[in-house]
Amino acid sequence: MSISDNTRKALEKIGLTSYEIRTFSALLKSGELTASDLSQKSGVPYSKIYEVLGTLEDKGWIGSDDSRPTKYFAKSPSTGLETTKQKMENDFSVNQSVILNELVPLYEKSGTSERPDIWVLSGAVNIVAKILEMVETCRSEVMIALPEAGVDLVKQALPKLRSLHDKGVDITILTSDKMDKESIKAIKRVATVTIKKGLFGGGIISDKRYVVILLGPEIGGVNTSEVVAIWADHAGLAGFARQYFEYLLKDSKKA
């Protein structure tokens, strides 16, 4: 049994070395093995095999028994992944504290401030173009709030949403109870759809970073039918918008 290049690269990205991958693969293929047998089957030099086995055991990917000589066995990949994930999260938390404790005071002392990209978009054509661009470039998650006026946008975005769905992107759409049934039926095929009575305004949050917020014509005392929106590349604003989106979801029902 050989591991595909994609899986090998994925294991390397989460911190396993080439020797560790070869050793774990040999155990998956052959079952329990001694260090000597593992060295032969995996191609890992005998002078390195105990070091590799020790790190694999620390990372939660393998176990060992009390026999003499000691035999090693592969644990479930799910167990290995969960242990690795927890260790990475713990390490990140520790490193985050160290970094923030030293660098934030230096940043505040410098007197500089963030300059996030925030733009005001006007006109339905420009706004729709930006939203479609965000949908097309999304990599992991997109959250969309659609008012009744978003029917045409749904039709334009549907092919791109279908492509994201096929790539495994998590798509959540919150829409007005006045949205027509055919449109809802179409988007349900590619997204989790919830309906909120009296939904006003709308927007889109892509990858927890990019956000477009649609503003109604009455916002700020504007007395015009011209559609206005704010676009931002700002994790803080996107995080705030995401919290509000999730708040609206609590008061909605699944389509």
GROMACS .gro file of C-alpha atoms in nm:
model
  255
    1MET     CA    1   0.000   0.000   0.000
    2SER     CA    2   0.144   0.336  -0.102
    3ILE     CA    3   0.027   0.680   0.006
    4SER     CA    4  -0.070   0.920  -0.272
    5ASP     CA    5   0.133   1.234  -0.334
    6ASN     CA    6  -0.162   1.451  -0.225
    7THR     CA    7  -0.191   1.274   0.110
    8ARG     CA    8   0.186   1.280   0.158
    9LYS     CA    9   0.195   1.655   0.098
   10ALA     CA   10  -0.099   1.705   0.335
   11LEU     CA   11   0.080   1.509   0.609
   12GLU     CA   12   0.392   1.716   0.557
   13LYS     CA   13   0.191   2.038   0.586
   14ILE     CA   14   0.062   1.938   0.930
   15GLY     CA   15   0.413   1.863   1.054
   16LEU     CA   16   0.507   1.503   0.974
   17THR     CA   17   0.853   1.442   0.829
   18SER     CA   18   0.933   1.217   0.535
   19TYR     CA   19   1.072   0.948   0.768
   20GLU     CA   20   0.762   0.968   0.990
   21ILE     CA   21   0.529   0.930   0.693
   22ARG     CA   22   0.724   0.630   0.563
   23THR     CA   23   0.721   0.468   0.907
   24PHE     CA   24   0.349   0.524   0.964
   25SER     CA   25   0.272   0.396   0.614
   26ALA     CA   26   0.469   0.077   0.681
   27LEU     CA   27   0.274   0.017   1.002
   28LEU     CA   28  -0.057   0.070   0.822
   29LYS     CA   29   0.047  -0.186   0.563
   30SER     CA   30   0.204  -0.451   0.786
   31GLY     CA   31   0.048  -0.413   1.128
   32GLU     CA   32   0.260  -0.451   1.442
   33LEU     CA   33   0.635  -0.444   1.378
   34THR     CA   34   0.956  -0.419   1.577
   35ALA     CA   35   1.190  -0.126   1.520
   36SER     CA   36   1.428  -0.348   1.322
   37ASP     CA   37   1.153  -0.475   1.092
   38LEU     CA   38   1.015  -0.125   1.053
   39SER     CA   39   1.353   0.006   0.946
   40GLN     CA   40   1.371  -0.257   0.674
   41LYS     CA   41   1.015  -0.214   0.550
   42SER     CA   42   1.007   0.166   0.560
   43GLY     CA   43   1.358   0.233   0.435
   44VAL     CA   44   1.429   0.455   0.735
   45PRO     CA   45   1.790   0.401   0.852
   46TYR     CA   46   1.817   0.194   1.170
   47SER     CA   47   2.023   0.472   1.328
   48LYS     CA   48   1.718   0.702   1.291
   49ILE     CA   49   1.426   0.466   1.347
   50TYR     CA   50   1.398   0.502   1.727
   51GLU     CA   51   1.404   0.880   1.704
   52VAL     CA   52   1.131   0.868   1.438
   53LEU     CA   53   0.922   0.625   1.644
   54GLY     CA   54   0.956   0.847   1.950
   55THR     CA   55   0.833   1.159   1.771
   56LEU     CA   56   0.547   0.969   1.604
   57GLU     CA   57   0.438   0.837   1.943
   58ASP     CA   58   0.456   1.188   2.095
   59LYS     CA   59   0.245   1.321   1.806
   60GLY     CA   60  -0.021   1.055   1.870
   61TRP     CA   61   0.012   0.863   1.542
   62ILE     CA   62   0.147   0.533   1.678
   63GLY     CA   63   0.152   0.326   1.996
   64SER     CA   64   0.374   0.053   2.139
   65ASP     CA   65   0.335  -0.254   2.361
   66ASP     CA   66   0.542  -0.397   2.651
   67SER     CA   67   0.679  -0.696   2.462
   68ARG     CA   68   1.051  -0.763   2.412
   69PRO     CA   69   1.152  -0.651   2.162
   70THR     CA   70   0.895  -0.369   2.162
   71LYS     CA   71   0.638  -0.379   1.885
   72TYR     CA   72   0.485  -0.066   1.738
   73PHE     CA   73   0.139  -0.022   1.583
   74ALA     CA   74  -0.043   0.249   1.390
   75LYS     CA   75  -0.322   0.440   1.562
   76SER     CA   76  -0.628   0.562   1.374
   77PRO     CA   77  -0.546   0.854   1.141
   78SER     CA   78  -0.838   1.037   1.308
   79THR     CA   79  -0.662   1.004   1.645
   80GLY     CA   80  -0.334   1.124   1.500
   81LEU     CA   81  -0.499   1.422   1.334
   82GLU     CA   82  -0.691   1.524   1.646
   83THR     CA   83  -0.377   1.503   1.863
   84THR     CA   84  -0.181   1.705   1.609
   85LYS     CA   85  -0.460   1.963   1.585
   86GLN     CA   86  -0.477   2.007   1.962
   87LYS     CA   87  -0.099   2.044   1.986
   88MET     CA   88  -0.094   2.301   1.704
   89GLU     CA   89  -0.376   2.499   1.870
   90ASN     CA   90  -0.200   2.490   2.207
   91ASP     CA   91   0.131   2.594   2.051
   92PHE     CA   92  -0.042   2.874   1.860
   93SER     CA   93  -0.209   3.000   2.178
   94VAL     CA   94   0.122   3.007   2.366
   95ASN     CA   95   0.305   3.176   2.079
   96GLN     CA   96   0.019   3.422   2.034
   97SER     CA   97   0.050   3.534   2.396
   98VAL     CA   98   0.427   3.576   2.369
   99ILE     CA   99   0.399   3.776   2.046
  100LEU     CA  100   0.111   3.999   2.157
  101ASN     CA  101   0.259   4.073   2.500
  102GLU     CA  102   0.577   4.209   2.345
  103LEU     CA  103   0.471   4.352   2.010
  104VAL     CA  104   0.135   4.517   2.083
  105PRO     CA  105   0.287   4.772   2.327
  106LEU     CA  106   0.555   4.850   2.065
  107TYR     CA  107   0.287   4.896   1.800
  108GLU     CA  108   0.077   5.122   2.022
  109LYS     CA  109   0.386   5.322   2.120
  110SER     CA  110   0.477   5.378   1.754
  111GLY     CA  111   0.158   5.576   1.696
  112THR     CA  112   0.083   5.401   1.368
  113SER     CA  113  -0.262   5.273   1.278
  114GLU     CA  114  -0.405   5.012   1.046
  115ARG     CA  115  -0.504   5.117   0.698
  116PRO     CA  116  -0.758   4.860   0.589
  117ASP     CA  117  -0.903   4.867   0.239
  118ILE     CA  118  -1.256   5.004   0.270
  119TRP     CA  119  -1.446   5.131  -0.034
  120VAL     CA  120  -1.792   5.268  -0.098
  121LEU     CA  121  -1.954   5.107  -0.401
  122SER     CA  122  -2.244   5.270  -0.582
  123GLY     CA  123  -2.468   5.136  -0.854
  124ALA     CA  124  -2.613   4.788  -0.882
  125VAL     CA  125  -2.378   4.688  -1.166
  126ASN     CA  126  -2.063   4.769  -0.965
  127ILE     CA  127  -2.194   4.602  -0.651
  128VAL     CA  128  -2.303   4.285  -0.829
  129ALA     CA  129  -1.966   4.264  -1.006
  130LYS     CA  130  -1.781   4.286  -0.673
  131ILE     CA  131  -2.004   4.026  -0.508
  132LEU     CA  132  -1.958   3.786  -0.800
  133GLU     CA  133  -1.581   3.840  -0.780
  134MET     CA  134  -1.588   3.755  -0.408
  135VAL     CA  135  -1.793   3.442  -0.473
  136GLU     CA  136  -1.559   3.328  -0.747
  137THR     CA  137  -1.241   3.371  -0.538
  138CYS     CA  138  -1.379   3.224  -0.214
  139ARG     CA  139  -1.174   2.934  -0.075
  140SER     CA  140  -1.340   2.799   0.240
  141GLU     CA  141  -1.658   2.976   0.352
  142VAL     CA  142  -1.911   3.223   0.217
  143MET     CA  143  -2.210   3.368   0.404
  144ILE     CA  144  -2.472   3.563   0.208
  145ALA     CA  145  -2.774   3.764   0.325
  146LEU     CA  146  -3.017   3.820   0.037
  147PRO     CA  147  -3.312   4.059   0.050
  148GLU     CA  148  -3.607   4.021  -0.186
  149ALA     CA  149  -3.425   4.237  -0.441
  150GLY     CA  150  -3.151   3.974  -0.467
  151VAL     CA  151  -3.336   3.744  -0.709
  152ASP     CA  152  -3.139   3.862  -1.014
  153LEU     CA  153  -2.814   3.830  -0.820
  154VAL     CA  154  -2.900   3.469  -0.734
  155LYS     CA  155  -2.944   3.385  -1.100
  156GLN     CA  156  -2.610   3.541  -1.190
  157ALA     CA  157  -2.422   3.386  -0.898
  158LEU     CA  158  -2.571   3.035  -0.916
  159PRO     CA  159  -2.309   2.887  -1.156
  160LYS     CA  160  -2.029   3.022  -0.936
  161LEU     CA  161  -2.199   2.896  -0.621
  162ARG     CA  162  -2.237   2.555  -0.781
  163SER     CA  163  -1.863   2.552  -0.855
  164LEU     CA  164  -1.782   2.644  -0.493
  165HIS     CA  165  -2.016   2.372  -0.368
  166ASP     CA  166  -1.834   2.115  -0.584
  167LYS     CA  167  -1.502   2.231  -0.433
  168GLY     CA  168  -1.632   2.175  -0.080
  169VAL     CA  169  -1.677   2.541   0.016
  170ASP     CA  170  -1.924   2.593   0.303
  171ILE     CA  171  -2.209   2.812   0.170
  172THR     CA  172  -2.478   2.962   0.395
  173ILE     CA  173  -2.750   3.185   0.253
  174LEU     CA  174  -3.000   3.384   0.460
  175THR     CA  175  -3.288   3.518   0.254
  176SER     CA  176  -3.613   3.709   0.287
  177ASP     CA  177  -3.945   3.529   0.325
  178LYS     CA  178  -4.051   3.722   0.015
  179MET     CA  179  -3.796   3.546  -0.206
  180ASP     CA  180  -3.975   3.337  -0.469
  181LYS     CA  181  -3.989   2.959  -0.422
  182GLU     CA  182  -3.809   2.878  -0.749
  183SER     CA  183  -3.505   3.085  -0.650
  184ILE     CA  184  -3.496   2.923  -0.307
  185LYS     CA  185  -3.525   2.577  -0.463
  186ALA     CA  186  -3.232   2.653  -0.693
  187ILE     CA  187  -2.994   2.775  -0.422
  188LYS     CA  188  -3.088   2.491  -0.184
  189ARG     CA  189  -2.909   2.254  -0.418
  190VAL     CA  190  -2.575   2.419  -0.345
  191ALA     CA  191  -2.614   2.587  -0.005
  192THR     CA  192  -2.766   2.577   0.339
  193VAL     CA  193  -3.062   2.815   0.308
  194THR     CA  194  -3.251   2.980   0.592
  195ILE     CA  195  -3.543   3.224   0.571
  196LYS     CA  196  -3.600   3.530   0.787
  197LYS     CA  197  -3.923   3.726   0.790
  198GLY     CA  198  -3.875   4.093   0.712
  199LEU     CA  199  -3.506   4.066   0.623
  200PHE     CA  200  -3.378   4.411   0.537
  201GLY     CA  201  -3.054   4.490   0.358
  202GLY     CA  202  -2.800   4.224   0.287
  203GLY     CA  203  -2.437   4.144   0.224
  204ILE     CA  204  -2.172   3.881   0.180
  205ILE     CA  205  -1.880   3.762   0.393
  206SER     CA  206  -1.606   3.563   0.220
  207ASP     CA  207  -1.339   3.358   0.400
  208LYS     CA  208  -1.395   3.555   0.725
  209ARG     CA  209  -1.205   3.847   0.570
  210TYR     CA  210  -1.381   4.014   0.279
  211VAL     CA  211  -1.720   4.175   0.328
  212VAL     CA  212  -1.979   4.367   0.128
  213ILE     CA  213  -2.258   4.535   0.323
  214LEU     CA  214  -2.558   4.659   0.126
  215LEU     CA  215  -2.707   4.988   0.244
  216GLY     CA  216  -3.070   5.081   0.188
  217PRO     CA  217  -3.154   5.418   0.030
  218GLU     CA  218  -3.281   5.554   0.362
  219ILE     CA  219  -2.951   5.491   0.538
  220GLY     CA  220  -2.784   5.817   0.631
  221GLY     CA  221  -3.077   6.024   0.506
  222VAL     CA  222  -3.015   5.942   0.142
  223ASN     CA  223  -3.334   5.988  -0.053
  224THR     CA  224  -3.254   5.805  -0.372
  225SER     CA  225  -3.307   5.468  -0.534
  226GLU     CA  226  -2.932   5.440  -0.602
  227VAL     CA  227  -2.797   5.126  -0.435
  228VAL     CA  228  -2.492   5.178  -0.215
  229ALA     CA  229  -2.264   4.925  -0.048
  230ILE     CA  230  -1.945   4.909   0.155
  231TRP     CA  231  -1.669   4.669   0.054
  232ALA     CA  232  -1.383   4.595   0.292
  233ASP     CA  233  -1.077   4.375   0.318
  234HIS     CA  234  -1.071   4.382   0.695
  235ALA     CA  235  -1.085   4.082   0.929
  236GLY     CA  236  -1.227   4.291   1.216
  237LEU     CA  237  -1.518   4.429   1.014
  238ALA     CA  238  -1.580   4.087   0.859
  239GLY     CA  239  -1.582   3.934   1.208
  240PHE     CA  240  -1.839   4.188   1.329
  241ALA     CA  241  -2.054   4.125   1.020
  242ARG     CA  242  -2.026   3.750   1.074
  243GLN     CA  243  -2.144   3.778   1.435
  244TYR     CA  244  -2.446   3.978   1.321
  245PHE     CA  245  -2.515   3.725   1.045
  246GLU     CA  246  -2.511   3.441   1.300
  247TYR     CA  247  -2.743   3.645   1.525
  248LEU     CA  248  -2.992   3.674   1.237
  249LEU     CA  249  -2.964   3.300   1.171
  250LYS     CA  250  -3.089   3.223   1.522
  251ASP     CA  251  -3.418   3.396   1.440
  252SER     CA  252  -3.464   3.230   1.101
  253LYS     CA  253  -3.600   2.896   0.983
  254LYS     CA  254  -3.442   2.643   0.752
  255ALA     CA  255  -3.582   2.639   0.401
   0.00000   0.00000   0.00000
